N, CA and C of each residue as an Amber inpcrd file, in Angstrom:
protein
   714
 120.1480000 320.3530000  22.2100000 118.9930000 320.8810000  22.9540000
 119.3430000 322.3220000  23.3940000 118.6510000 323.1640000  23.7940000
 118.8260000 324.3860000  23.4080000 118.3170000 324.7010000  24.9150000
 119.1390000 325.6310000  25.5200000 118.6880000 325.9530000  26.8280000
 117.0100000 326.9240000  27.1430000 116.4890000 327.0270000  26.3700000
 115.1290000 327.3280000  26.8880000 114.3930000 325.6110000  27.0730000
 114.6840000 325.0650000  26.4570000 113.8460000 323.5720000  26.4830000
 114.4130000 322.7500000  27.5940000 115.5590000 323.2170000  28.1960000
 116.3340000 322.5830000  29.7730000 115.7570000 323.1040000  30.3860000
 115.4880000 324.4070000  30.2720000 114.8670000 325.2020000  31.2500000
 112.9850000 324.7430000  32.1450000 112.4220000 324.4290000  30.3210000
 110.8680000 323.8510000  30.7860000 110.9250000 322.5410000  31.0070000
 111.8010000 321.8020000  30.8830000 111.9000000 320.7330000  31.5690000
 112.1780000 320.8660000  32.9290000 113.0270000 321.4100000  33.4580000
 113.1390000 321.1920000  34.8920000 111.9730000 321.7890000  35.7670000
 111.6520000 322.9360000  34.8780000 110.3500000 323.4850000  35.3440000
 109.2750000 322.1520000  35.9540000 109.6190000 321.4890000  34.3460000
 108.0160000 320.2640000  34.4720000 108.4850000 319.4190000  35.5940000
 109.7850000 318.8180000  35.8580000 109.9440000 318.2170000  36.5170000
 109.9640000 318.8370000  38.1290000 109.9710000 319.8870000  38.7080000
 109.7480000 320.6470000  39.3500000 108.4540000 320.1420000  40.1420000
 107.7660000 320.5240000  38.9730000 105.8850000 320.8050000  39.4940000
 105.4910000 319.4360000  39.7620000 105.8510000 318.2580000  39.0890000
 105.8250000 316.8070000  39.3150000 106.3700000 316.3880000  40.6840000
 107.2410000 316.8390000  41.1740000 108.1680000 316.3690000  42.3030000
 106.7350000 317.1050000  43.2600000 106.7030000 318.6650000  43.4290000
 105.9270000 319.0660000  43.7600000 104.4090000 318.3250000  44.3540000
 103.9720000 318.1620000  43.3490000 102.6010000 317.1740000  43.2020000
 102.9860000 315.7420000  43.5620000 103.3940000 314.9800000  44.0530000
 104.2460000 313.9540000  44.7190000 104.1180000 314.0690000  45.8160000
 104.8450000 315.4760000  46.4430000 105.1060000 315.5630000  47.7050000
 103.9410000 315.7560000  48.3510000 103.0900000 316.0450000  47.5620000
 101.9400000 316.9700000  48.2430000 100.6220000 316.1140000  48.3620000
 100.2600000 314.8000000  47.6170000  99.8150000 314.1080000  47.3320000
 100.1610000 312.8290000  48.6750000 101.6260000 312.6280000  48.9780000
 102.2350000 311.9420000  50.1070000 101.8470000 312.5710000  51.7000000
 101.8340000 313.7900000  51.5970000 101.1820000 314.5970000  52.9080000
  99.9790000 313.8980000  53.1360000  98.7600000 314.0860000  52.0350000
  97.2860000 314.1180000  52.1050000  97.6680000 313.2240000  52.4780000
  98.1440000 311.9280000  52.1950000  97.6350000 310.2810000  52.2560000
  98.2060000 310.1020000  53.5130000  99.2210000 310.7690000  53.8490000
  99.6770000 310.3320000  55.4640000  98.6800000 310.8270000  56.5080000
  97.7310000 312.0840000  56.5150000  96.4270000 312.9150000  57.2980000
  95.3600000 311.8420000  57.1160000  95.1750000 311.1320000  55.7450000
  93.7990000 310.4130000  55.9750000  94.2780000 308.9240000  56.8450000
  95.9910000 308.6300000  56.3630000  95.9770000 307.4420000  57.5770000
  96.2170000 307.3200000  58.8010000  96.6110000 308.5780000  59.6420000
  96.4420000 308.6500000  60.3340000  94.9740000 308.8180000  60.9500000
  93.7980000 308.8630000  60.7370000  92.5450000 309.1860000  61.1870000
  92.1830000 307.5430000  61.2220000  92.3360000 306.8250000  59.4740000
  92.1850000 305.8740000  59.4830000  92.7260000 305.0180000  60.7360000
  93.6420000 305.1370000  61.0060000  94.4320000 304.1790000  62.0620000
  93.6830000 304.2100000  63.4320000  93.7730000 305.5770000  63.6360000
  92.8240000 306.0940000  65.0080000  91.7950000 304.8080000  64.8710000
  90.9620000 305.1740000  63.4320000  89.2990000 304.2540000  63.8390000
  89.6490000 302.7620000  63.7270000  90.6420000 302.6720000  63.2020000
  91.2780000 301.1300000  62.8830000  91.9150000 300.2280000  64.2900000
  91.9830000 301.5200000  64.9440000  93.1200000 300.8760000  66.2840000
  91.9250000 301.0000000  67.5510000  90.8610000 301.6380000  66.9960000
  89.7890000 301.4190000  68.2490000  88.9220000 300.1960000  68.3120000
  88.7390000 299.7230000  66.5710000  87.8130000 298.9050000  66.1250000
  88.5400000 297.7320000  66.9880000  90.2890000 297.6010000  66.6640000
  90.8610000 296.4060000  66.3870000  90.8020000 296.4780000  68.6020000
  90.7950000 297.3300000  68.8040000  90.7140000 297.2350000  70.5010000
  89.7210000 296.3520000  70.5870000  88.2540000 296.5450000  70.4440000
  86.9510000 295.9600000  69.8640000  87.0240000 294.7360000  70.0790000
  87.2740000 294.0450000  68.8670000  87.4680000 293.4420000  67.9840000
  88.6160000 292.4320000  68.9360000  89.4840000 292.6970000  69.6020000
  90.0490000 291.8080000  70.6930000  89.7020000 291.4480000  71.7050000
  88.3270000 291.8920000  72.3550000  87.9840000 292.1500000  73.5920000
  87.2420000 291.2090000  73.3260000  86.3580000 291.2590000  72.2080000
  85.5670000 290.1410000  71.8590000  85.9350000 289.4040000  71.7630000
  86.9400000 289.0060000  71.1560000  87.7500000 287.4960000  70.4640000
  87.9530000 287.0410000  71.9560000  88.8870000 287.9980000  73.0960000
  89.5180000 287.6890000  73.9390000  88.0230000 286.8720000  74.8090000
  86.7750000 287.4370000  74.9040000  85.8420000 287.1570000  75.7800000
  85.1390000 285.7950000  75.4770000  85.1060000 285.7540000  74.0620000
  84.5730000 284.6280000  72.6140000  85.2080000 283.1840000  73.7140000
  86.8260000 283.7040000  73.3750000  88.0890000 283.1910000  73.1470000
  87.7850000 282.3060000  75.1830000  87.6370000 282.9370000  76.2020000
  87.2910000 282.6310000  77.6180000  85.9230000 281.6740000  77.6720000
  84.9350000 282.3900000  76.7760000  83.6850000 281.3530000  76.5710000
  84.3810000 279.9910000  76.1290000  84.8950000 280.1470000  75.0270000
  85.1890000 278.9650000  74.5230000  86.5630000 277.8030000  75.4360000
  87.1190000 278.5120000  75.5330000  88.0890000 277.6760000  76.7340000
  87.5920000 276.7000000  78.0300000  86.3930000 277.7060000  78.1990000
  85.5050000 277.6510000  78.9340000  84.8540000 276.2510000  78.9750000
  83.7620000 276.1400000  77.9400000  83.5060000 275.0310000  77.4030000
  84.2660000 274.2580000  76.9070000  85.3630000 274.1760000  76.4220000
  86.1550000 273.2350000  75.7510000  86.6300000 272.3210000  77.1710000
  86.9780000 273.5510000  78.9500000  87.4470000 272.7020000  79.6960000
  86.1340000 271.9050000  79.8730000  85.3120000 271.9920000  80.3310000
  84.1500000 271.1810000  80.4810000  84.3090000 270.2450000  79.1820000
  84.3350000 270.3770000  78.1550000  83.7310000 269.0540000  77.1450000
  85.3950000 268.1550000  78.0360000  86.4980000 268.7290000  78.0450000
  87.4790000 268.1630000  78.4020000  86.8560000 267.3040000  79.8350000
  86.4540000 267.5760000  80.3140000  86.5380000 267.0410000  81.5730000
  85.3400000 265.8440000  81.5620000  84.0360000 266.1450000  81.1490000
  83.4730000 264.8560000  80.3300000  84.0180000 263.7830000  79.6290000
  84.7560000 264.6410000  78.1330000  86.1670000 263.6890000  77.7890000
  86.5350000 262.7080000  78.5690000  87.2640000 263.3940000  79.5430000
  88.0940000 262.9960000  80.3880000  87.5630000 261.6290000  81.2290000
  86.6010000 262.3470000  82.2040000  85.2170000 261.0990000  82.4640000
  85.2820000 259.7650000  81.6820000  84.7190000 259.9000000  80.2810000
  84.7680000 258.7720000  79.3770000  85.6670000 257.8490000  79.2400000
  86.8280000 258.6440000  78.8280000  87.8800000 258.4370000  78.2880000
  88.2630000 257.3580000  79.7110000  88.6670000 258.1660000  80.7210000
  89.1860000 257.1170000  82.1190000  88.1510000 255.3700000  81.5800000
  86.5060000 255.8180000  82.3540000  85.9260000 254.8230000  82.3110000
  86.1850000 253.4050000  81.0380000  86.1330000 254.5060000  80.0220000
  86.2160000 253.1190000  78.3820000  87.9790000 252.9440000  78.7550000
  89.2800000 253.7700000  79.1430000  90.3110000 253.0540000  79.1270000
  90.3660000 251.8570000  80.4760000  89.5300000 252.3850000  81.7380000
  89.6820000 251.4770000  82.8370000  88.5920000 250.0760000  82.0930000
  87.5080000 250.2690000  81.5290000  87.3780000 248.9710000  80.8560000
  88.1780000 247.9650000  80.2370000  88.8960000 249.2370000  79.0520000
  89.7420000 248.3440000  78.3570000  90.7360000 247.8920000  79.1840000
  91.6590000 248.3980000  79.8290000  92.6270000 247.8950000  81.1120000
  92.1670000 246.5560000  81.6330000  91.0750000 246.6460000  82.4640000
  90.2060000 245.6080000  82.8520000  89.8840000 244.3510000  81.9320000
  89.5430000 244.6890000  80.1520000  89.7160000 243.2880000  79.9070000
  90.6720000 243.0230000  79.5310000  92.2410000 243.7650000  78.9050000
  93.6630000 243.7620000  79.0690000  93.8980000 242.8710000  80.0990000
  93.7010000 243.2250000  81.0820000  94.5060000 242.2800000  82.4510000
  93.6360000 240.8670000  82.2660000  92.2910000 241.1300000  81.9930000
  91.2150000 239.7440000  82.1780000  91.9550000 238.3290000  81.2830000
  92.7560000 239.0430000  79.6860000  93.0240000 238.5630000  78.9500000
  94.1630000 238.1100000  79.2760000  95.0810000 238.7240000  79.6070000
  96.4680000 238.5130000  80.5650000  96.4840000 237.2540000  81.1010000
  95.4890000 237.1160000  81.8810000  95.4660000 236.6130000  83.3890000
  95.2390000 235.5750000  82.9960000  94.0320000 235.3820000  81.4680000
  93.5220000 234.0160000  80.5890000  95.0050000 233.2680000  80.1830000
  95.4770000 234.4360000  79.5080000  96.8550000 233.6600000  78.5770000
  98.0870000 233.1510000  79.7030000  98.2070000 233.9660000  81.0880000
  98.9460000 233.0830000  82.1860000  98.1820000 231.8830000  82.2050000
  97.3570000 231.5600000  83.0350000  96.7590000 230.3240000  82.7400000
  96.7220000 229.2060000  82.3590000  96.7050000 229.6910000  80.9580000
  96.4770000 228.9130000  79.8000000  97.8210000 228.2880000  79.5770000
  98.8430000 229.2100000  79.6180000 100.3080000 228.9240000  79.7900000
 100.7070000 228.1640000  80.8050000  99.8150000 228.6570000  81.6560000
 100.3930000 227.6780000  83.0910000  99.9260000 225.7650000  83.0540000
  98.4480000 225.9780000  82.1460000  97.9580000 224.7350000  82.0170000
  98.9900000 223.9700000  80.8610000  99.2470000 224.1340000  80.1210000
 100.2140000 223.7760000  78.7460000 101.1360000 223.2550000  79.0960000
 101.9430000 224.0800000  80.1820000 103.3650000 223.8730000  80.7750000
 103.2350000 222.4480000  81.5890000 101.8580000 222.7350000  81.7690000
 102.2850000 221.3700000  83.3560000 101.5220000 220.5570000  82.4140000
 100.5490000 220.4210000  81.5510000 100.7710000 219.3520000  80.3000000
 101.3640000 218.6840000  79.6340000 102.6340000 220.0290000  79.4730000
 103.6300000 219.6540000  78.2230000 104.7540000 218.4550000  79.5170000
 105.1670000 219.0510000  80.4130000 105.8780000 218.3380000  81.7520000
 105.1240000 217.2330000  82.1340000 103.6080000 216.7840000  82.4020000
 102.9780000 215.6160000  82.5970000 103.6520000 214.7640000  81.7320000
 102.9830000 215.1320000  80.0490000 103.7870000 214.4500000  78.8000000
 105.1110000 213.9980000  78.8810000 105.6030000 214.5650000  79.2930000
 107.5350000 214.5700000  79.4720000 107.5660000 213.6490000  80.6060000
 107.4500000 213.4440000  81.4460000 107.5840000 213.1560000  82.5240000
 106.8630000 211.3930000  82.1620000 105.5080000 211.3050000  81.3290000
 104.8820000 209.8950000  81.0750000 105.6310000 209.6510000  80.0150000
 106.6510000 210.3540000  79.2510000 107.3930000 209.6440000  78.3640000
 108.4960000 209.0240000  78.6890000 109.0040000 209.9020000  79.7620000
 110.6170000 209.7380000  80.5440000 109.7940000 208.2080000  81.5310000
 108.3850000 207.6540000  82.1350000 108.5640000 206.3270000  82.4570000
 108.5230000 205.4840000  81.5400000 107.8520000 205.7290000  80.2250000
 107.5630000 204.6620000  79.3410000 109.1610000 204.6350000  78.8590000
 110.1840000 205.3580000  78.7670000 111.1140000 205.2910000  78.5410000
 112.1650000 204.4850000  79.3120000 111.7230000 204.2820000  80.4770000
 112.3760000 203.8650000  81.6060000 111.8790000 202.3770000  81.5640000
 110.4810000 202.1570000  81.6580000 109.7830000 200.6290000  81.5350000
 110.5630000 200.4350000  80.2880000 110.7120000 200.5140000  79.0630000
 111.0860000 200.3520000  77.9000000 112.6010000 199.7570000  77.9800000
 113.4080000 200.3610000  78.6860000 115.0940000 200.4140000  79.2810000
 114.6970000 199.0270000  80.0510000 113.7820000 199.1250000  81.1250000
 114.0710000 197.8360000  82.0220000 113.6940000 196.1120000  81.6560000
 112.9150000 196.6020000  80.3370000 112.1630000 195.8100000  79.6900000
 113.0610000 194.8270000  78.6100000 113.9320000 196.3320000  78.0520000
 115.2040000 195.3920000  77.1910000 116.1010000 194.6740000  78.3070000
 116.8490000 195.3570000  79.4710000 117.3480000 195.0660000  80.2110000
 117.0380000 193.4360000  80.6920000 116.0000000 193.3660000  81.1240000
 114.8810000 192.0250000  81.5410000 115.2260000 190.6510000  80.0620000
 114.8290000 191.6510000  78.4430000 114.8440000 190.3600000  77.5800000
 116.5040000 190.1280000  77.3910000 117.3370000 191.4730000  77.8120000
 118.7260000 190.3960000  77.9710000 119.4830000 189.8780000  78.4330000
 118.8510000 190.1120000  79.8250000 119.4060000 189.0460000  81.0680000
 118.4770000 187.6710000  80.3430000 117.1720000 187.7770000  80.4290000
 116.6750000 186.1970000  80.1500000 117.3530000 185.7700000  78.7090000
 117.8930000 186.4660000  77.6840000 117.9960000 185.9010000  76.3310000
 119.7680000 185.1560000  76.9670000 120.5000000 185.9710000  77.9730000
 121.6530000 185.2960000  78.4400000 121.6460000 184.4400000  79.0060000
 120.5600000 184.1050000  80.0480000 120.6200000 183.3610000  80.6600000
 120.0880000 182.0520000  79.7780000 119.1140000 181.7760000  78.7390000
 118.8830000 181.1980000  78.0560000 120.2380000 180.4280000  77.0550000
 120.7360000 181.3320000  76.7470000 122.0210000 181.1850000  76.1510000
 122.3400000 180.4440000  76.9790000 123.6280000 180.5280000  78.2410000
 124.0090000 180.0910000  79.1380000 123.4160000 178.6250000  79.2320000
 122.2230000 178.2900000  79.5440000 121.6170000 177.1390000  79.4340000
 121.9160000 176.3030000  78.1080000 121.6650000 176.8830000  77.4160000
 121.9360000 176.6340000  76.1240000 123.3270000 175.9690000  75.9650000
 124.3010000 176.6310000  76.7330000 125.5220000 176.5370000  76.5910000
 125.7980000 175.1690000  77.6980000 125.4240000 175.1340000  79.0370000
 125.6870000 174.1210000  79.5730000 125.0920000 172.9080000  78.9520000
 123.6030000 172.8470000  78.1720000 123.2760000 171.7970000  77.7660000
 124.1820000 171.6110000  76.6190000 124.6300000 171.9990000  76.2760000
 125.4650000 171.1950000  74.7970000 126.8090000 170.9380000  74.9410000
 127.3900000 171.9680000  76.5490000 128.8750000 170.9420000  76.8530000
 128.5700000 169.6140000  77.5400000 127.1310000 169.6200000  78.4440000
 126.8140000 168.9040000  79.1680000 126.3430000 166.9710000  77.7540000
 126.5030000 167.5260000  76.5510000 126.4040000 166.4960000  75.8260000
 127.1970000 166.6400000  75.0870000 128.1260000 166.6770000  75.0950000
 130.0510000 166.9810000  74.3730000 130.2420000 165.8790000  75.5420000
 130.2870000 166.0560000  76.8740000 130.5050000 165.1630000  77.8460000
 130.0610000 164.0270000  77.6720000 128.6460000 164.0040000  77.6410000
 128.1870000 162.8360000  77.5230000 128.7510000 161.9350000  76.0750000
 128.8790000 162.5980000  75.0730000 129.5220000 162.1410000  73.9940000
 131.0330000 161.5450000  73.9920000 131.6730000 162.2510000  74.5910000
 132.9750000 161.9130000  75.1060000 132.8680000 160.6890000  75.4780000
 131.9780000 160.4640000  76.8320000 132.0830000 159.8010000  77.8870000
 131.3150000 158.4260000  77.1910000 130.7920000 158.5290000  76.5490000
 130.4360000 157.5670000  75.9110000 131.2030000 156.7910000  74.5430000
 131.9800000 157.7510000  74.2670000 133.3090000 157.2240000  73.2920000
 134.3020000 156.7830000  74.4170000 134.4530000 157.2700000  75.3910000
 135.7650000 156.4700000  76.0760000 135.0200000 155.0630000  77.0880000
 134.0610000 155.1810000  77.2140000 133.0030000 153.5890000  77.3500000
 133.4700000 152.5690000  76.3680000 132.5170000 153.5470000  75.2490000
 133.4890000 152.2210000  73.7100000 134.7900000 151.8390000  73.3040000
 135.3210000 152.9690000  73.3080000 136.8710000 152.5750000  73.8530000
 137.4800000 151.2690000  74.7420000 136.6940000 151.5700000  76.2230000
 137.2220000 150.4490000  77.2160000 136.6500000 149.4590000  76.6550000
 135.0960000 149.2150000  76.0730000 134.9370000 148.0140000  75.6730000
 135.6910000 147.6760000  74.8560000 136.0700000 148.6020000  74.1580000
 136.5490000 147.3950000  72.3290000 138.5300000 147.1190000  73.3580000
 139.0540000 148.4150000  73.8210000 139.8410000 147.2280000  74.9830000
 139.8880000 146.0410000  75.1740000 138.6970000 145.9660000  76.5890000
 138.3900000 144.6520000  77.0880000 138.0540000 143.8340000  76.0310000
 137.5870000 143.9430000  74.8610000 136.8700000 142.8900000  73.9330000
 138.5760000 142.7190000  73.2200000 139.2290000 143.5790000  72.9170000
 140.6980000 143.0270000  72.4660000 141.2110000 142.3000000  73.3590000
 141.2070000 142.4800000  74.8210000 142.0870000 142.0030000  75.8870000
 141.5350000 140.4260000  75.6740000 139.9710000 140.3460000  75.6220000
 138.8880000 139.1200000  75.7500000 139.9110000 138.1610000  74.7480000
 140.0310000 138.7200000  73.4430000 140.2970000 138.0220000  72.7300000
 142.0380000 137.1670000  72.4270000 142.7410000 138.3190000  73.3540000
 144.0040000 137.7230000  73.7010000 143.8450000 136.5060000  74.5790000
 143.0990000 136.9020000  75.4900000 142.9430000 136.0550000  76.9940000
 142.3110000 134.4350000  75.7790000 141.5000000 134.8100000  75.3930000
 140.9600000 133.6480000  74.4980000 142.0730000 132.8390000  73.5440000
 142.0260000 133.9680000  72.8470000 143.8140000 132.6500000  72.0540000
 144.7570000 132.1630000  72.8360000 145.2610000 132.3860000  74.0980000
 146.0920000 132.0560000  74.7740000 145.0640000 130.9840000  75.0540000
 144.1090000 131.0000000  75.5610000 143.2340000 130.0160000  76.2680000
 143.7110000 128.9940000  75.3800000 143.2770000 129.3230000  74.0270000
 143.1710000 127.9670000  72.8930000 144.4220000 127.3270000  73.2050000
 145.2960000 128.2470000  73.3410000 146.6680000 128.0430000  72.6170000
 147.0600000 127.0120000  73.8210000 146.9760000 127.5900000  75.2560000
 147.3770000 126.4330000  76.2350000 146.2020000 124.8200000  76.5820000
 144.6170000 125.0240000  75.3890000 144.1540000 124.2300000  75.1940000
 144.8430000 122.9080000  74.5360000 145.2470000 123.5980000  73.0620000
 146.0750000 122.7310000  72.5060000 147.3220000 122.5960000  72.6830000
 147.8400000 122.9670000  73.6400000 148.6880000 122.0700000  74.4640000
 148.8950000 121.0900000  74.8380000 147.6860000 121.0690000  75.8570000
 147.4470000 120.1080000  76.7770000 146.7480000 118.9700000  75.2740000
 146.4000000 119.1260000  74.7210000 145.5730000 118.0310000  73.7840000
 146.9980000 117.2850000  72.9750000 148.0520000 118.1830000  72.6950000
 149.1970000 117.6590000  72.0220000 149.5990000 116.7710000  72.9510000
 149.6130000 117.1700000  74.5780000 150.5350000 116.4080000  75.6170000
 149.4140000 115.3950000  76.0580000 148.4610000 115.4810000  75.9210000
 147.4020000 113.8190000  76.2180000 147.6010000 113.0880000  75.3810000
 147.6730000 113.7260000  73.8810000 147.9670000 112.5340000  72.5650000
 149.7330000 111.9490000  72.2570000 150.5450000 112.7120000  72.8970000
 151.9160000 112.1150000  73.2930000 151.8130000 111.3190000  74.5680000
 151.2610000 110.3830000  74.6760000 151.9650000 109.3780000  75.4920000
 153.1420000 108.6000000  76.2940000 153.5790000 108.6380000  75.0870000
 154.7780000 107.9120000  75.0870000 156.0840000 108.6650000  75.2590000
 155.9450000 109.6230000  76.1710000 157.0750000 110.9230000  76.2840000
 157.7760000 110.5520000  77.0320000 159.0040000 111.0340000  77.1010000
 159.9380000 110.3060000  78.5510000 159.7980000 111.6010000  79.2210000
 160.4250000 111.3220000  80.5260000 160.5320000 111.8840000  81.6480000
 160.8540000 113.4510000  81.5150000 161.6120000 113.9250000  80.4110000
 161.6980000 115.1030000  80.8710000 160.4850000 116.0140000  80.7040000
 159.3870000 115.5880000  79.2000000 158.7750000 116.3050000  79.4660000
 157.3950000 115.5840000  80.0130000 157.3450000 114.8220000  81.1640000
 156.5910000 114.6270000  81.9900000 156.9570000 115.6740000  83.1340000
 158.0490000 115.6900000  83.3640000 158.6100000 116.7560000  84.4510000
 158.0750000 118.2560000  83.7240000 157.7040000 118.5030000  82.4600000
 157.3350000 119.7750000  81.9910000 155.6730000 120.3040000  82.2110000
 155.2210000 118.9040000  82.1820000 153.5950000 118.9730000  82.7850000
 153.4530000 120.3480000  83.0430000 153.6550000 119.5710000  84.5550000
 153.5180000 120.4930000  85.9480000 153.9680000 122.1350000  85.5010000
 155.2400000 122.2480000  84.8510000 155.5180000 123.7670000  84.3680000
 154.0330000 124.3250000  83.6810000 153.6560000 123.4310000  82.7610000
 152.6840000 123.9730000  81.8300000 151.2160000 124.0990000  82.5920000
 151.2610000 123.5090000  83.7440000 149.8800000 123.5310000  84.7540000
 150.2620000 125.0170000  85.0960000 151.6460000 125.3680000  85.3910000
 151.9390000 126.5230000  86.1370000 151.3870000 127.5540000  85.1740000
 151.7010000 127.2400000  84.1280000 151.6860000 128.0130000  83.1910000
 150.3290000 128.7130000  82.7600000 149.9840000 127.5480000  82.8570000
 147.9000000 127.7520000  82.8940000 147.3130000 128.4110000  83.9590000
 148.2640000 128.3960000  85.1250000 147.7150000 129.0220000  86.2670000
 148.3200000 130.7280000  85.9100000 148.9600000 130.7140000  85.6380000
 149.5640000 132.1060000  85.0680000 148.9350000 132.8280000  84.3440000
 148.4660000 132.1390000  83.3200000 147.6350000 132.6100000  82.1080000
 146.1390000 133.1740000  83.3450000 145.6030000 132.0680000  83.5430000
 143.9070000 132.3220000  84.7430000 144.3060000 133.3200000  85.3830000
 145.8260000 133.7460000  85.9490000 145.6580000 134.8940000  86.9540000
 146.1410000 136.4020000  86.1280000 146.5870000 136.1320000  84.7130000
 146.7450000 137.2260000  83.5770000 145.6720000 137.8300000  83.1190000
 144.6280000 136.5260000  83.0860000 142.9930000 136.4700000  82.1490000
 142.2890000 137.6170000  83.7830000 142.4170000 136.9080000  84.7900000
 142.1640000 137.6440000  86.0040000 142.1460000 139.5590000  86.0160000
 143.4730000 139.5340000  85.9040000 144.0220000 141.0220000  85.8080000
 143.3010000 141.7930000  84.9000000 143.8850000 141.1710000  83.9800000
 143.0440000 142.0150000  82.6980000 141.8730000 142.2080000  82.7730000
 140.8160000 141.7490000  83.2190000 139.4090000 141.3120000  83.6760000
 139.3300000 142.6670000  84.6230000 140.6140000 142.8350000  85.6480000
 139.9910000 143.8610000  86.8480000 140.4670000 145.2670000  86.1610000
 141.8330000 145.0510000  85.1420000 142.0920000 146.3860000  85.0440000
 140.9230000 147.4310000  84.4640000 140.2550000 146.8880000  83.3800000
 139.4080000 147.6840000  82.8260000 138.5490000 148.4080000  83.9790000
 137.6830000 147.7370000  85.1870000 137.3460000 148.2010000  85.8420000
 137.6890000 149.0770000  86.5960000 138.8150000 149.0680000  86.8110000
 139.5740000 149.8410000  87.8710000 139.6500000 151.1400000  87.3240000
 140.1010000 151.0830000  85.9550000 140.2670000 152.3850000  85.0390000
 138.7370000 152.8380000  85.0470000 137.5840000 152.3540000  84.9930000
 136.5670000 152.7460000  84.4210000 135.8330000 153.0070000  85.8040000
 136.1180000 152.8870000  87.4230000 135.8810000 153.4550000  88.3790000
 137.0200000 154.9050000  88.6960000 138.1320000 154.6730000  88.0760000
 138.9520000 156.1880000  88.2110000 138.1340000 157.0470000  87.6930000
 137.9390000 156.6630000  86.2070000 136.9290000 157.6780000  85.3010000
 136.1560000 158.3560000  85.5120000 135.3410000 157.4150000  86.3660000
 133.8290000 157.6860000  86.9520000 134.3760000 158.8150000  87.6820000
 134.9350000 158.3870000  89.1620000 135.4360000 159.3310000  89.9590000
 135.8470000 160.5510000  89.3100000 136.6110000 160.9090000  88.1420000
 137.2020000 161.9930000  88.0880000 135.9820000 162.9000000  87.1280000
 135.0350000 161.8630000  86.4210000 133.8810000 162.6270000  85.6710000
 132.8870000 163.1750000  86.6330000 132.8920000 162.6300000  88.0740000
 132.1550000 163.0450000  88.7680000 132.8810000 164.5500000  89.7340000
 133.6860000 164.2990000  90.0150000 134.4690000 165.6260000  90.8030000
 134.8160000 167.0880000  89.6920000 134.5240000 166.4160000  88.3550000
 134.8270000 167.4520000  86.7050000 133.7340000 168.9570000  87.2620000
 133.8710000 170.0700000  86.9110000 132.5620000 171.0880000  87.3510000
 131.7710000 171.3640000  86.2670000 132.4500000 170.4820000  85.1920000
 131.5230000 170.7840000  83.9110000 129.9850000 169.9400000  84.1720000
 129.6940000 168.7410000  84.6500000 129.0900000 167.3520000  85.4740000
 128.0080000 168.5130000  85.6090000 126.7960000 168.5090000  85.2740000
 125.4850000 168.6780000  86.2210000 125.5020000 167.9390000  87.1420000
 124.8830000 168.4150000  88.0030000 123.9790000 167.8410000  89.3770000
 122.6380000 167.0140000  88.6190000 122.1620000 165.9650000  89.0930000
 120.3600000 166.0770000  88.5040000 119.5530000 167.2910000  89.0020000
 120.1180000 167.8940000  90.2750000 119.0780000 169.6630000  90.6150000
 119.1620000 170.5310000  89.3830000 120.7400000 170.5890000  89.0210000
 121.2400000 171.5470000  88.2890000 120.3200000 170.4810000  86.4820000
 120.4970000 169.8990000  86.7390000 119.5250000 169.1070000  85.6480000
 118.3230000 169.2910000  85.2880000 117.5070000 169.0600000  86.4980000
 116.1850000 169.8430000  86.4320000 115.5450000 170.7210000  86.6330000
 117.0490000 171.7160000  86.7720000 116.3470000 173.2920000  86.9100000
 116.6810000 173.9860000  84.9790000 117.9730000 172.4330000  84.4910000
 117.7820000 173.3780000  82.9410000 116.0100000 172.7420000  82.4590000
């Protein structure tokens, strides 16, 4: 590049910078004027808003305070049936409770009659028992007592029958010694032994005769003093 063509270049660039600067002046003169009318308008333009802005506050406190009005009255309603409802469901709770406790309370006697009721069928089912129980030692006894009866009889009916053969036996004795006649003296002198003898036997046959009794009044006595023995009371109260 050749120094005349450096030269009209800087020239051009020169006159450009130039026209820039000069162009930046103008526009700063018209905004400043602009601003002036811009900063009076916007004064304006706030005074209103600001006055708009007081109207409206204005009214807004009023709609507020109507609001407000309402708002109390419809929440003191609602409050009012809040508590109304409250006051239903205490109540209602309170009625339930002393329901549910009535219930409890008529179950806890039927529970109790129920207790005294078994109590009742097993005293009587014992005492039944018990009865039960004396009547069937009370005929173990009698069974007994009626085997040792048969007993003494078949005894006495053995004793009967000793006492009886001896009888015979000193019968035919005496029938041998009527049909000997002709006996000598000694056993004529034996007679009299054999009378004794017969008298011996009658007071043996005697004995035997009382012992059974005697045993069979001990008996009595000791079946009667026994605590197993009903009474006839104790008899006819089983």
């Amino acid at each position: 590049m050749t120094l005349e063509m450096r030269k009209t270049l800087l020239v051009i660039g020169g006159f450009c910078i130039f026209l820039v600067l000069l162009e930046e002046c103008i526009n700063s003169g018209h905004s400043k004027r602009h601003a002036s009318r811009d900063g009076l308008a916007t004064d304006e333009l706030v005074e209103g808003m600001s006055q708009s802005r007081d109207g409206r506050i204005k009214i807004l406190k009023e709609e507020d305070k109507v609001n407000a009005y309402k708002k109390t009255d419809v929440e003191s309603r609602k409050i009012d049936k809040q508590r109304e409802k409250e006051m239903a469901d205490r109540i209602e709770n309170r009625r339930r409770k002393e329901k549910q406790m009535a219930e409890q309370k008529k179950n806890e006697m039927r529970k109790e009659e129920r207790e005294l009721e078994i109590q009742k069928n097993r005293e009587r089912k014992a005492k039944e028992e018990e009865i039960q129980r004396q009547r069937v030692l009370r005929i173990k006894q009698e069974q007994m007592r009626v085997k040792q009866l048969q007993a003494r009889q078949e005894n006495r009916g053995g004793s009967d029958l000793r006492v009886e053969k001896k009888k015979d036996e000193a019968e035919k004795v005496l029938e041998d010694d009527d049909e000997d006649e002709d006996v000598d003296t000694d056993v004529e002198e034996e007679k009299p032994n054999d009378s004794n003898n017969n008298d011996t036997q009658e007071d043996e046959e005697e004995y035997l005769n009382n012992v059974p009794d005697e045993e069979e009044e001990i008996e009595n006595e000791r079946l009667e003093k026994s605590p197993y023995i009903l009474s006839p009371e104790q008899d006819k109260q089983l």
